[in-house]
């Protein structure tokens, strides 16, 4: 369900970079959807949100370490748990080196994803995950900084789901976007790639 929006997002990311005139795009790809490689300052930005323990966290808290950043929501039936699982497995493969990387999950559904809900949800993916929530305005603002697409869809029988793009962002120790990976990434490839960067 998120495949088309993800393709659009990747296109939007590339267009944004081109428009910024700061392009550095290596076109090398392997079969199976290799990550595009980008080195630009135009995507991402500052944030101030609340973590799963109720603590205020800003982008500056993560300086000096890499951040694997993903936007989603805990009620997501498929793509979010799968992608968080990929992140978790990749970090496990890195062993102790993974201490240089902080996995961060920003909810796009703050209405339901309270700090307590995030805490419960993220426990399944490992102790190092940081979950971030805030007001709808705050999380929308951060999502826009990262060109994240999301849209509420009413479900038959009540409730709602969110269509959303699925991209894993890697921020460098300087807090800037270093790279991103699409949802075709596997734990092995992600771990290998991170290993070359660390
Ligand atoms: Ni999802």
XYZ file of C-alpha atoms and ligand atoms in Angstrom:
199
model
C 0.000 0.000 0.000
C 2.919 2.325 0.555
C 4.892 1.288 -2.484
C 3.596 4.015 -4.795
C 3.954 6.815 -2.231
C 7.500 5.628 -1.528
C 8.414 5.849 -5.195
C 6.961 9.333 -5.245
C 8.885 10.275 -2.155
C 12.183 9.112 -3.590
C 11.428 11.172 -6.692
C 10.495 14.146 -4.542
C 13.729 13.798 -2.576
C 15.779 13.804 -5.751
C 13.887 16.757 -7.195
C 14.322 18.667 -3.967
C 18.034 18.068 -4.121
C 18.253 19.085 -7.768
C 16.281 22.220 -7.021
C 18.667 23.008 -4.205
C 21.594 22.901 -6.594
C 23.516 20.851 -4.076
C 23.368 17.589 -5.881
C 25.799 14.858 -5.237
C 24.151 11.721 -6.435
C 26.007 8.544 -7.234
C 23.993 6.629 -9.761
C 25.368 3.205 -8.975
C 22.658 0.701 -8.279
C 22.470 -3.028 -7.956
C 19.442 -5.153 -8.795
C 16.890 -5.215 -6.017
C 16.696 -1.558 -5.221
C 19.969 -0.369 -3.874
C 19.781 2.773 -1.819
C 20.326 6.052 -3.524
C 23.300 7.836 -2.112
C 23.057 11.466 -1.304
C 25.186 14.027 0.378
C 23.191 17.197 0.800
C 22.014 19.587 3.399
C 18.574 20.233 2.018
C 16.630 17.420 3.653
C 16.000 17.136 7.354
C 16.214 19.746 10.022
C 15.867 20.489 13.696
C 13.202 18.939 15.886
C 12.026 18.963 19.476
C 9.774 16.054 20.400
C 8.975 13.821 23.376
C 10.420 10.341 23.751
C 8.809 7.147 25.067
C 9.913 8.035 28.588
C 8.302 11.457 28.436
C 11.608 13.276 28.024
C 12.063 16.189 25.658
C 14.509 15.256 22.904
C 15.961 17.417 20.183
C 18.111 16.678 17.154
C 21.098 18.029 19.071
C 20.861 15.186 21.589
C 22.059 12.790 18.892
C 25.097 14.688 17.657
C 28.245 12.604 17.600
C 26.336 9.457 16.767
C 24.664 8.169 13.642
C 20.876 8.069 13.602
C 18.739 5.592 11.677
C 15.500 7.512 11.382
C 12.127 6.108 10.390
C 8.651 7.630 10.311
C 5.591 5.455 10.874
C 2.932 4.514 13.381
C 2.351 1.715 15.842
C -1.018 0.651 14.390
C 0.621 0.009 11.007
C -0.231 -3.565 10.080
C 2.724 -4.373 7.882
C 5.338 -1.967 6.592
C 6.348 -0.304 9.845
C 6.902 -3.456 11.894
C 8.742 -5.036 8.972
C 11.026 -2.032 8.512
C 11.697 -1.625 12.218
C 12.532 -5.331 12.254
C 15.031 -4.789 9.438
C 16.645 -1.953 11.381
C 16.750 -4.030 14.544
C 18.234 -7.068 12.777
C 20.839 -4.970 10.964
C 21.968 -3.373 14.220
C 22.171 -6.801 15.865
C 24.444 -7.952 13.036
C 26.788 -5.042 13.739
C 27.301 -6.215 17.306
C 29.034 -3.729 19.569
C 29.626 -1.345 16.664
C 25.902 -0.633 16.689
C 26.442 1.517 19.783
C 27.457 4.285 17.382
C 23.997 4.238 15.814
C 20.736 5.304 17.437
C 17.564 3.901 15.868
C 14.812 6.521 16.068
C 11.123 6.041 15.278
C 9.048 9.193 14.812
C 5.309 8.637 14.864
C 3.069 10.270 12.308
C 0.058 9.279 14.434
C 0.546 11.195 17.692
C -3.167 10.972 18.391
C -2.752 7.293 19.283
C 1.020 7.033 19.700
C 1.538 8.467 23.158
C 4.905 8.014 24.872
C 3.478 4.998 26.719
C 2.192 3.434 23.481
C 5.577 3.944 21.826
C 7.363 2.431 24.786
C 5.276 -0.710 24.680
C 5.567 -1.019 20.899
C 9.308 -0.438 20.612
C 10.171 -2.943 23.326
C 9.787 -5.628 20.645
C 12.610 -4.126 18.575
C 15.305 -3.744 21.181
C 16.306 -1.538 24.077
C 18.079 1.089 21.999
C 15.136 2.372 20.008
C 14.065 5.928 20.683
C 10.411 6.664 19.952
C 9.378 10.256 19.391
C 5.958 11.865 19.487
C 4.516 15.324 20.000
C 1.664 17.507 18.879
C 0.277 16.804 15.428
C 1.712 20.158 14.317
C 5.160 19.238 15.625
C 5.355 15.798 14.050
C 3.906 17.112 10.790
C 6.600 19.766 10.715
C 9.372 17.175 11.182
C 7.792 14.887 8.575
C 7.747 17.761 6.102
C 11.412 18.484 6.767
C 12.161 14.927 5.678
C 9.699 14.991 2.760
C 7.681 12.242 4.406
C 4.308 11.647 2.821
C 1.402 10.549 5.010
C -2.365 10.660 4.747
C -5.172 9.448 6.958
C -7.530 6.864 5.476
C -10.835 6.066 7.126
C -11.421 2.357 7.564
C -14.725 0.602 6.992
C -16.208 -0.107 10.375
C -14.516 2.813 12.066
C -11.015 3.846 12.925
C -8.330 4.874 10.505
C -5.054 3.858 8.976
C -2.264 6.002 7.587
C -0.822 5.706 4.133
C 2.780 6.732 4.380
C 6.094 6.639 2.625
C 8.617 4.178 3.972
C 12.194 5.385 3.911
C 15.020 4.787 6.385
C 17.193 7.867 6.756
C 20.767 7.751 7.964
C 21.916 10.933 9.670
C 25.598 11.483 10.228
C 27.226 12.522 13.511
C 26.695 16.119 12.382
C 22.925 15.553 12.308
C 22.734 15.931 8.557
C 21.248 13.446 6.135
C 23.993 11.132 4.921
C 21.941 8.589 3.041
C 18.575 6.915 2.752
C 17.329 3.407 2.081
C 14.069 2.319 0.519
C 11.908 -0.476 1.839
C 13.620 -3.101 -0.335
C 16.653 -3.004 1.952
C 17.413 -6.214 3.821
C 19.079 -6.582 7.233
C 22.201 -8.043 5.579
C 22.608 -5.239 3.077
C 21.844 -2.556 5.616
C 24.355 -4.009 8.080
C 27.011 -4.299 5.378
C 26.444 -0.750 4.252
C 26.507 0.652 7.784
C 29.666 -1.309 8.436
C 31.437 0.488 5.603
C 30.302 3.862 6.926
C 31.119 3.428 10.601
Ni 3.606 1.838 8.361
